[in-house]
XYZ file of C-alpha atoms in Angstrom:
550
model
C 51.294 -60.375 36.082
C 51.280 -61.985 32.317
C 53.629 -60.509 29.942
C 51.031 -59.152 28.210
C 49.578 -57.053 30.517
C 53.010 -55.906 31.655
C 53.799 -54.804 28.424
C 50.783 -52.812 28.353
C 51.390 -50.979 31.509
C 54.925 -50.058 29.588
C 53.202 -48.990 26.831
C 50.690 -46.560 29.298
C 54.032 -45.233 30.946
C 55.708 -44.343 28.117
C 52.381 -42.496 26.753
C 52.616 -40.265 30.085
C 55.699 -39.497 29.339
C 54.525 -38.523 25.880
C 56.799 -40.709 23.716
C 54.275 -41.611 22.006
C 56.013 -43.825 19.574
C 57.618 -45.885 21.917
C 54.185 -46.529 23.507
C 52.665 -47.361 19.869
C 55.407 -50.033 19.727
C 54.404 -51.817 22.944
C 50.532 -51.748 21.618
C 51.227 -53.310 18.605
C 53.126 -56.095 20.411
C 49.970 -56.724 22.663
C 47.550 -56.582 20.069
C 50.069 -58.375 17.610
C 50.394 -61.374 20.054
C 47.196 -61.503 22.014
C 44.040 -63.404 20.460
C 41.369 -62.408 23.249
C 42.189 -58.454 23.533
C 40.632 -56.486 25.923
C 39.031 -53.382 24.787
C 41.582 -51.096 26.580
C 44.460 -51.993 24.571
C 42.455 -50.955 21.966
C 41.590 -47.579 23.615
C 45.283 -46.964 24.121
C 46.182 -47.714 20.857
C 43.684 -45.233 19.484
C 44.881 -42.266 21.993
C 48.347 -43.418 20.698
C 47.253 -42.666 16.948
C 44.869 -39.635 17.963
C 48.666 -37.474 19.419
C 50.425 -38.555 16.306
C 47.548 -36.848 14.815
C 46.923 -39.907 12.747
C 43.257 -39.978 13.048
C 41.702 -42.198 10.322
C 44.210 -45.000 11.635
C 42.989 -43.987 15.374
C 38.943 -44.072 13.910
C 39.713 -47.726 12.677
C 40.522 -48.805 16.321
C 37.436 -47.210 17.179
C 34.980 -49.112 14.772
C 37.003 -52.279 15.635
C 36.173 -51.671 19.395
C 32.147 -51.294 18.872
C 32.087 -53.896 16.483
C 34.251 -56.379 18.771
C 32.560 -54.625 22.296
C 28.918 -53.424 21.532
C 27.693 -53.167 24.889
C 30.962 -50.877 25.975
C 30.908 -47.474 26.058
C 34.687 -46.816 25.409
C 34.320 -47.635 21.743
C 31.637 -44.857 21.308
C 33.187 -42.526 22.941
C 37.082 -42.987 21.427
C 35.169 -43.032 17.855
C 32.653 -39.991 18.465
C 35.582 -38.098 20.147
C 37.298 -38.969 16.956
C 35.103 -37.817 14.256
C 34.377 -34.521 16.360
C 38.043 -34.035 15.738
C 37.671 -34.800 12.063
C 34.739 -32.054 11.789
C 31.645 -34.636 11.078
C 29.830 -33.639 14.531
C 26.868 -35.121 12.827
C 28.620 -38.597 12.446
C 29.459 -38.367 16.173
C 26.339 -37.862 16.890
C 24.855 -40.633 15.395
C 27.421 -42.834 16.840
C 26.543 -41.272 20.125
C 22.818 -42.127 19.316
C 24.214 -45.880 18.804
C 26.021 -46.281 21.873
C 22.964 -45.272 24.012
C 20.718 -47.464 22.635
C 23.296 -50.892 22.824
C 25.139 -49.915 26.359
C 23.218 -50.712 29.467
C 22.245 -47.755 31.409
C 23.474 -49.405 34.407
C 27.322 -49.168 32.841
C 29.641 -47.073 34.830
C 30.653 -44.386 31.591
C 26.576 -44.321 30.421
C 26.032 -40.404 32.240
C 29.361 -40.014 30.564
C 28.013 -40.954 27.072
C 24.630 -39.122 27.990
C 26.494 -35.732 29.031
C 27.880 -35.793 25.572
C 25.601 -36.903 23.271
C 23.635 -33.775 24.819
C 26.175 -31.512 24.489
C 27.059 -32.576 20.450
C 22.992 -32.551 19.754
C 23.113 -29.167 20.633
C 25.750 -27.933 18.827
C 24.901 -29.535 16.022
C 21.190 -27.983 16.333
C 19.467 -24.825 14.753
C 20.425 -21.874 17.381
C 17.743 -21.393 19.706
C 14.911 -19.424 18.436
C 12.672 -16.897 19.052
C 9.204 -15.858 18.417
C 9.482 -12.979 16.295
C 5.879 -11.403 17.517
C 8.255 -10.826 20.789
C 11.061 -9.172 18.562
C 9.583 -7.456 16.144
C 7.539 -4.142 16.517
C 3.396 -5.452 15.826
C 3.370 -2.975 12.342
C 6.278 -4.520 10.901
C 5.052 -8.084 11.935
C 1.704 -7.566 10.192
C 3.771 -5.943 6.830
C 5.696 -9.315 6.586
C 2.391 -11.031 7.238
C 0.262 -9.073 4.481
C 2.557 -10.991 1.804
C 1.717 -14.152 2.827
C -1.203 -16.310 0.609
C -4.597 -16.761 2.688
C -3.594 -20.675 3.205
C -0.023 -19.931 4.518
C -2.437 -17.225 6.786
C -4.260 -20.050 8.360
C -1.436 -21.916 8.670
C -0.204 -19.887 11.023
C -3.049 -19.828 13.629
C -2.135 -23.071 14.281
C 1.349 -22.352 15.958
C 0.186 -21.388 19.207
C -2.563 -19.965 21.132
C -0.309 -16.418 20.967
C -0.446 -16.464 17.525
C -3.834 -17.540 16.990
C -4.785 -14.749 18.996
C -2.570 -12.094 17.278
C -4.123 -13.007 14.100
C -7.611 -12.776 15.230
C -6.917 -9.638 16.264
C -5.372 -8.315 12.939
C -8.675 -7.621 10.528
C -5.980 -6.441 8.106
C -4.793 -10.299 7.531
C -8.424 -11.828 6.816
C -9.117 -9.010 3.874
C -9.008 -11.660 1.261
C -10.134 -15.066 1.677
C -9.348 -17.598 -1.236
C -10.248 -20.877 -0.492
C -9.717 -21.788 -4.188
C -6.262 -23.878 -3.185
C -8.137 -25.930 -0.778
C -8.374 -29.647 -1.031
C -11.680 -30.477 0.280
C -15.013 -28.535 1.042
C -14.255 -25.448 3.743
C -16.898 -25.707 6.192
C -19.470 -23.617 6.391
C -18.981 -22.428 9.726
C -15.143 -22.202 9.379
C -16.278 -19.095 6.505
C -17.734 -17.587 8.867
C -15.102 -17.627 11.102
C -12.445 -15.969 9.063
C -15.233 -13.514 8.159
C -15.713 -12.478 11.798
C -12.089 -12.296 11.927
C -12.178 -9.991 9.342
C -14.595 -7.705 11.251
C -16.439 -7.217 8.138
C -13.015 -5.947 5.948
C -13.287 -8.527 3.813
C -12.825 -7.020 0.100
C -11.876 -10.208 -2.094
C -13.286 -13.870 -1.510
C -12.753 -16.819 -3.455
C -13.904 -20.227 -3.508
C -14.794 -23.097 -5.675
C -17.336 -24.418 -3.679
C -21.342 -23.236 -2.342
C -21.378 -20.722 -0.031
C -24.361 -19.291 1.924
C -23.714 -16.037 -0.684
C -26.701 -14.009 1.493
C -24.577 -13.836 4.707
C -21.906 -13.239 3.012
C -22.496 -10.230 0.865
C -24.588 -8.699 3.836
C -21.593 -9.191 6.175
C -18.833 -8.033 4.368
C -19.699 -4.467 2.948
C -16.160 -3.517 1.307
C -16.820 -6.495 -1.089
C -15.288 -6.235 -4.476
C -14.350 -9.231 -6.269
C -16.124 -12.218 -6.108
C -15.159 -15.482 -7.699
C -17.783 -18.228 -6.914
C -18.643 -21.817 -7.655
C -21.664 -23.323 -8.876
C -25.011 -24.426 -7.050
C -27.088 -20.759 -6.689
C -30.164 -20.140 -8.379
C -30.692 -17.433 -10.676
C -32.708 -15.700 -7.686
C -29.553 -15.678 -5.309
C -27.595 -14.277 -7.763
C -29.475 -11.672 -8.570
C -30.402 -10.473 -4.306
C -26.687 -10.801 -3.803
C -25.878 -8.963 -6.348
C -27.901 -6.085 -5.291
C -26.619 -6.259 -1.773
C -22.947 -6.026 -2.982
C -23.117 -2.318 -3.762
C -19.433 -1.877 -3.931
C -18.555 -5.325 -5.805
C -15.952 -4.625 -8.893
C -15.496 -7.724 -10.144
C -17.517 -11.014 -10.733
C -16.550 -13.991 -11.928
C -18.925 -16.973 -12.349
C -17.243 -20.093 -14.180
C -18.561 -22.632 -16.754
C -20.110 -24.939 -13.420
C -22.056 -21.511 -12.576
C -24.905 -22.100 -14.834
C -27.136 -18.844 -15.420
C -29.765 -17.578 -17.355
C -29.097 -14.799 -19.476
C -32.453 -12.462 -17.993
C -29.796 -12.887 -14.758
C -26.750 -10.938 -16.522
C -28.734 -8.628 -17.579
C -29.973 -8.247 -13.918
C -26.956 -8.364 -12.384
C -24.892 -5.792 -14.559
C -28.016 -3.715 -13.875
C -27.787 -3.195 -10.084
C -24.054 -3.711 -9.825
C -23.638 -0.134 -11.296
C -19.580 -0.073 -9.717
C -18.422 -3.263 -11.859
C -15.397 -2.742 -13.821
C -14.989 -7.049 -14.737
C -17.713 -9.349 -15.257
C -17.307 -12.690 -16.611
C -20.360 -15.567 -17.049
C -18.751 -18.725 -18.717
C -22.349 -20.815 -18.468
C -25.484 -18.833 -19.984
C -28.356 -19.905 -21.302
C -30.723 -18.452 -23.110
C -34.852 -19.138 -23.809
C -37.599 -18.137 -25.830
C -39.976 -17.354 -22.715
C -37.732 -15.052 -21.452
C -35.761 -11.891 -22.912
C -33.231 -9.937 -21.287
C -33.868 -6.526 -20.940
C -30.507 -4.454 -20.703
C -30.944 -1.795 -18.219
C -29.184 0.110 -15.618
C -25.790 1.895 -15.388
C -22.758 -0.066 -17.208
C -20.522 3.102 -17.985
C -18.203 1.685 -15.265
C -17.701 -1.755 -17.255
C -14.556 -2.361 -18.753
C -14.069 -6.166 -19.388
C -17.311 -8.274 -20.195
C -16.802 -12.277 -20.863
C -20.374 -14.287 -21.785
C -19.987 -17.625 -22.990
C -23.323 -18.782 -24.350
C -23.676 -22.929 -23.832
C -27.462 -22.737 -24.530
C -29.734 -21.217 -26.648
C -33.716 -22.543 -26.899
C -35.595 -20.477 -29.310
C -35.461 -17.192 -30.674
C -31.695 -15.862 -30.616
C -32.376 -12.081 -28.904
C -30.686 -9.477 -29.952
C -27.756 -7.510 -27.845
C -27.677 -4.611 -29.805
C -29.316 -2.772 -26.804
C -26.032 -4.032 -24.935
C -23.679 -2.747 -26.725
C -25.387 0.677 -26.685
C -24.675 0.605 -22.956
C -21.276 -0.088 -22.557
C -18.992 2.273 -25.362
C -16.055 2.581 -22.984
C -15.667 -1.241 -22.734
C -11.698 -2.128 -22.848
C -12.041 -5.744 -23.345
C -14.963 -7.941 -24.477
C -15.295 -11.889 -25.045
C -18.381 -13.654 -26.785
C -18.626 -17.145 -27.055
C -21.756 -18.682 -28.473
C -23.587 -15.705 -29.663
C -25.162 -16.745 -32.604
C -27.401 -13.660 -32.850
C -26.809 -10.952 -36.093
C -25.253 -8.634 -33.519
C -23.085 -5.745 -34.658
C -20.247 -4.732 -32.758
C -20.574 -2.173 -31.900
C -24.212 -0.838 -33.060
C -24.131 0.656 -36.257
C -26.568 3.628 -34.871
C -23.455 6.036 -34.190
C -21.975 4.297 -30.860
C -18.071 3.659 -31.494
C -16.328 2.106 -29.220
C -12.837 3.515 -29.667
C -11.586 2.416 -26.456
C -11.944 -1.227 -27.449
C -8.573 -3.135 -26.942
C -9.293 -6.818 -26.625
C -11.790 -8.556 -28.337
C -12.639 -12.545 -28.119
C -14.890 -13.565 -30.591
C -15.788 -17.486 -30.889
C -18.718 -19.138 -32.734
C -19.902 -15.753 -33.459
C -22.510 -14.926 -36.650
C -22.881 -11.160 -36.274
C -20.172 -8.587 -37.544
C -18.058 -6.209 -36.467
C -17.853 -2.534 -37.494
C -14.729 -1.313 -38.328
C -15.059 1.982 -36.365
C -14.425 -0.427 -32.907
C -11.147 -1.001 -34.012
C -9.173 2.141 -33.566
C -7.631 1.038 -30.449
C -7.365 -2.411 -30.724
C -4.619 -4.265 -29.866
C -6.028 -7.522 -29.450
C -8.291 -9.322 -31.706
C -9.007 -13.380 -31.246
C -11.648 -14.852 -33.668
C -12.802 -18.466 -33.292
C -15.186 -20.064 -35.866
C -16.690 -16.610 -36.866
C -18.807 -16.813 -40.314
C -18.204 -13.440 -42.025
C -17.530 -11.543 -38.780
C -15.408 -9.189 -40.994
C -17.510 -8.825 -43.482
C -17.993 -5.047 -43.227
C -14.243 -4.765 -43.919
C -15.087 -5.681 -47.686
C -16.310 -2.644 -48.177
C -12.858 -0.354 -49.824
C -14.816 2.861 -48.137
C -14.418 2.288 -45.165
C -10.739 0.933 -44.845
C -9.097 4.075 -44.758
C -7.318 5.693 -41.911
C -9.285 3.416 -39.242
C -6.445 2.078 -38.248
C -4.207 4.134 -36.168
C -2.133 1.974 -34.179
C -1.102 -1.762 -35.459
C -2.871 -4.614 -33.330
C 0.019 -6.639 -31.209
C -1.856 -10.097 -30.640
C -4.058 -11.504 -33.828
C -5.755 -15.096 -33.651
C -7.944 -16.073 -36.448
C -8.850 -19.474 -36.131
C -11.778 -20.707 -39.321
C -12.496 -17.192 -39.834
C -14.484 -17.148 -42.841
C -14.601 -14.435 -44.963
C -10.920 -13.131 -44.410
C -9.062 -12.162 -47.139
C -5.222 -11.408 -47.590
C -6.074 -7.745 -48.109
C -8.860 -7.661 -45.161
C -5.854 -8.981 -43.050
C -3.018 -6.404 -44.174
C -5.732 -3.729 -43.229
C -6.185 -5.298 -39.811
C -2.611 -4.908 -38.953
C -2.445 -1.366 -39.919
C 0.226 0.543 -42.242
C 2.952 -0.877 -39.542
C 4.086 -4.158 -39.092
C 6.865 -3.757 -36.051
C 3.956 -4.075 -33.258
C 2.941 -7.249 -33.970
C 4.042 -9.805 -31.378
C 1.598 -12.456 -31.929
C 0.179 -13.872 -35.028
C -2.411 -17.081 -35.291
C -3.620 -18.210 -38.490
C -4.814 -21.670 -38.178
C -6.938 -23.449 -40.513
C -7.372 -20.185 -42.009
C -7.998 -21.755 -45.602
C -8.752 -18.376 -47.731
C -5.296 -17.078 -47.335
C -3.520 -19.666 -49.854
C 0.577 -20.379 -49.882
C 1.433 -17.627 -52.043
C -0.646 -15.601 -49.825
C 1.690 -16.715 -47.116
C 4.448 -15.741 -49.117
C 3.337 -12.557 -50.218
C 2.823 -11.312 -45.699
C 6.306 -13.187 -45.053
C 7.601 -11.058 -48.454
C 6.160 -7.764 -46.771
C 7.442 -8.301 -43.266
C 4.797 -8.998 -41.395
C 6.476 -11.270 -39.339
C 9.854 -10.023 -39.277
C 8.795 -9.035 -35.526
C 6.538 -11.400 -34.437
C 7.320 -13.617 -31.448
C 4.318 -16.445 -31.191
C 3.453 -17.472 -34.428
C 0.825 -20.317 -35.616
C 0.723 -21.527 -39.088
C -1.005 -24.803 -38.652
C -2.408 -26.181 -41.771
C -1.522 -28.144 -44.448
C -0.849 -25.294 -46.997
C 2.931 -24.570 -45.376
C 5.868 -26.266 -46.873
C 9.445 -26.775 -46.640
C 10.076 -23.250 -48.973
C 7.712 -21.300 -46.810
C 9.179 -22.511 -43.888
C 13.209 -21.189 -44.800
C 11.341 -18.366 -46.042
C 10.264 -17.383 -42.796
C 13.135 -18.664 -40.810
C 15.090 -16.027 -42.773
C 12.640 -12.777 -41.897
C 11.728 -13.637 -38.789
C 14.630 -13.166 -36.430
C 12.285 -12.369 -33.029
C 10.901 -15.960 -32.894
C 10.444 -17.529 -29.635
C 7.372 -20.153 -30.567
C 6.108 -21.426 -33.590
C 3.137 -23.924 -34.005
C 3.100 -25.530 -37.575
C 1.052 -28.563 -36.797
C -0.533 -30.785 -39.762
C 1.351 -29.456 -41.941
C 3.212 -30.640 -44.947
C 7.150 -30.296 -43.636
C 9.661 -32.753 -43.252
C 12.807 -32.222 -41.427
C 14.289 -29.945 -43.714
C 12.037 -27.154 -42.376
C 12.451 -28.142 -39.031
C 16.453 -28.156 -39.126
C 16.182 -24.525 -41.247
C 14.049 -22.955 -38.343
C 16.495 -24.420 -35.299
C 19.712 -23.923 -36.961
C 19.108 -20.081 -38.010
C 22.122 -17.843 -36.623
C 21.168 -16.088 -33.521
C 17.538 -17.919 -33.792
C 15.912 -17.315 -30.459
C 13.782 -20.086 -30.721
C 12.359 -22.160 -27.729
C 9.453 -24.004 -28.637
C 8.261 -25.933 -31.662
C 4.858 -27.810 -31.965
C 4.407 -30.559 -34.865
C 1.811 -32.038 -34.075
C 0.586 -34.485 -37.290
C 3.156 -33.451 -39.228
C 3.824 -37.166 -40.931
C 6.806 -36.547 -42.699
C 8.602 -35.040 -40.173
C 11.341 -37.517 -38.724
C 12.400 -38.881 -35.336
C 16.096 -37.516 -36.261
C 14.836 -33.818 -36.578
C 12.929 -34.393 -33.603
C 16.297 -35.616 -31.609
C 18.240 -32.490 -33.639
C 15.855 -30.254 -32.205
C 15.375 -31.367 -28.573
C 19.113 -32.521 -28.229
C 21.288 -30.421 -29.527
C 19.531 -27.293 -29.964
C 17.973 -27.577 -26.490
C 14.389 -26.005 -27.666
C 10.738 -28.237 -26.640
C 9.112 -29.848 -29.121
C 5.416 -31.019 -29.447
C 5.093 -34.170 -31.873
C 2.716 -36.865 -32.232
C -0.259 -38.255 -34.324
C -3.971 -37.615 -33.640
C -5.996 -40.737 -33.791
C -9.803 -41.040 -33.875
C -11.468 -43.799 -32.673
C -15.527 -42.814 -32.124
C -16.264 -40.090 -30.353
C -12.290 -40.709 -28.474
C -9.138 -38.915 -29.465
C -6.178 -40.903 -28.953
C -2.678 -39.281 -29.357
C 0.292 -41.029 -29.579
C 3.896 -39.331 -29.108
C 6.838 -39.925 -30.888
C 9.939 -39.304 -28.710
């Protein structure tokens, strides 16, 4: 026996006898002297360190021992055992991992390695689970179910046969189909499906895409909203529509094109909408709409115009028909329509109302309850507000959200009446490019607190200055966005409307304002944490080119 190996066997006996230091002294006199170790002195070293509880110095023995002896399974399972000791059971396991794949599985220790690789990939594994349509009662199951989205729905059917089957037989899941999230084109055939799932229950669809609208409105009688795409004839739309007997809302959008002989159509046989809204319409001279049927149940009406060949008809007849309207959008009506009709219909439940590229006017009796008001590119739309008769006590409570964007015709005073005797309700105030109401006209509404409550303000235009601006960082102490784009500010006005005591606000838009520089821009986003919109317009052609300045 070499002197080696006889100091090894020392070294073993004295571990048995658990003097462990003693052992770790023969060890180190093997290791010290030999050049061609074997990998069991190495082992016993690493035991050695592992009982003196020294187990980093014990995991170095190990990594030395599957780096010196890859195809031995005593180096994975000293350094596994290890790090299982030290906690990282997902370390071991991925040293466990290792060994199998370098160690033949003809070695004597591979079960051995095997047995616990198993044993550590379970432990560090999810517990085992269970189907929770076996644990949970079927009513609570569906509940949890109902608050899903349609996709996440579907999803679903694809976990197993038992849940496909579950879900087929749960109408209660397939009452809304929106197919607006998907991807790609839903089959045909797979609409159907989910409507025979539905067993006819199916009360909202939506979908981006053509549908065969006949089978569906016939098969699914609890129908009430419908948002489609485009690709249906006027005709389809109009023997749908009187099919759906029970729809409540209808949304076509701007790649719906329809004729404007088809609204008036459909809001005639629908007689249970409450929402309509057409964002493609045209209009001809062959044909005029005749406004007939039963709209008392209407309460928001959008019609965007894109359009109009001809004669502009008249919608005067429209607006006779629907005086408890809540909210009401026109875009692109460029007919002298009055709003509402001056022949004694008032509309005093009016609360929102879009106007955009609109030449009629509006008659201050609608305005009692409104709250809303957005005008776009309206010529003289206010012009019955001139008259001083009629401004009196209209007004009962102050309008919360005002856009006036190019509205011709408004005045200072016009606007002061608008907002009522009150200013403390007003929470959103546009005036862009709104060139009648001059700097000192700013001054004067900043002077008499019209903004002193206003959260989402626009001022965009080149009449606001650096004065205006600390004016109206000092009243207006609610401020959470603020758009003053080509304007005339430098970075003055910026630093007096970020560095207000107790300012509240977030977001800043300065868009073309030249003289504004980068270092207010870097005050503002850096060290007053609030987002800021900058950059230059450029035209080139027809092509709008903006550049940002960061």
């Amino acid at each position: 026996m070499d002197p080696s190996t006889q100091t090894q066997k020392l070294g073993q006996q004295e571990y048995r006898r658990k003097n462990y230091h003693a052992a770790l002294n023969f060890f180190n006199s093997v290791i010290a002297t030999e050049k061609q170790l074997d990998v069991s002195v190495l082992d016993c070293r690493a035991a050695t360190y592992e009982k003196l509880g020294d187990l980093h110095t014990a995991l170095k023995d190990g990594r030395r021992m599957i780096s010196d002896y890859k195809t031995d399974c005593a180096g994975y399972l000293r350094t596994g055992k290890i790090l299982q000791l030290l906690d990282k059971d997902s370390v071991a396991l991925g040293i466990y991992k290792y060994g199998l794949r370098n160690v033949s599985s003809s070695s004597s220790q591979y079960q051995l390695l095997r047995d616990i690789h198993d044993s550590v990939n379970q432990k560090c594994g999810p517990r085992k689970a269970r189907d929770p349509l076996t644990v949970l009662p079927v009513e609570i199951a569906q509940m949890i179910m109902s608050y899903m989205d349609f996709k996440h729905v579907v999803s679903l059917t694809r976990v197993s046969t038992t849940w496909r089957d579950y879900l087929k037989s749960t109408p209660g899941l397939w009452a809304t189909l929106d197919f607006s999230k998907a991807k790609a084109d839903v089959p045909k055939t797979a609409i159907q499906k989910y409507i025979r799932f539905s067993r006819g229950t199916v009360s909202r669809l939506t979908t981006r895409q053509s549908i065969n609208l006949q089978h569906v409105v016939t098969q699914c009688k609890s129908l009430e909203h419908l948002e489609i795409g485009g690709g249906y004839s006027n005709a389809s739309l109009i023997k749908a529509a009187s099919v759906a007997r029970n729809l409540r809302c209808l949304l076509l959008p701007a790649r719906c094109e329809t004729s404007l002989d088809c609204v008036s159509q459909i809001l005639g046989v629908c007689k249970n909408l409450v929402r309509a809204e057409f964002h493609s319409v045209t209009s001809t001279q062959s044909i005029h709409p005749k406004w007939q049927g039963d709209m008392s149940r209407l309460r928001t009406l959008v019609v965007k115009v894109t359009d109009v060949q001809g004669s502009k008809p008249s919608f005067d007849s429209l607006m006779h028909m629907i005086p408890d309207i809540r909210e009401l959008s026109l875009r692109g009506w460029k007919s002298k329509t009055t709003i509402p009709p001056a022949s004694g219909v008032a509309m005093t439940r009016l609360e929102k109302l879009q106007l955009a590229d609109f030449k009629g006017c509006v008659n201050p009796l609608a305005l009692s309850a409104l709250r809303t008001l957005d005008l776009d590119t309206c010529i003289n739309v206010l012009h019955s507000f001139v008259d001083q008769e009629s401004r009196p006590d209209l007004r009962t409570d102050g309008i919360a959200e005002l856009s006036l964007s190019c509205a011709s015709g408004l005045s200072l005073e016009c606007l002061v009446w608008l907002l009522g005797p009150k200013f403390d309700g007003l929470r959103k105030l546009h005036l862009p490019q709104c060139t009648e109401i001059t700097d000192i006209g700013l001054r004067n509404l900043i002077d008499m607190g019209l903004i002193d409550h206003v959260v989402d303000l626009d001022l965009s235009g080149p009449r606001l200055t650096d004065s205006l601006i600390q004016l109206l960082a000092f009243r207006a102490f609610r401020l959470e966005r603020i758009k003053v784009a080509s304007t005339a500010i430098t970075g003055v006005g910026v630093k007096a409307l970020v560095t207000k005591p107790g300012s509240k606000l977030q977001y800043l838009d300065i868009t073309d304002c030249m003289h504004v520089a980068s270092d207010a821009v870097a005050f503002a986003r850096h060290l007053k944490g609030l987002k800021v919109k900058c950059g230059q317009e450029e035209f080139r052609g027809k092509k709008k080119k903006k550049i940002r300045f960061e």
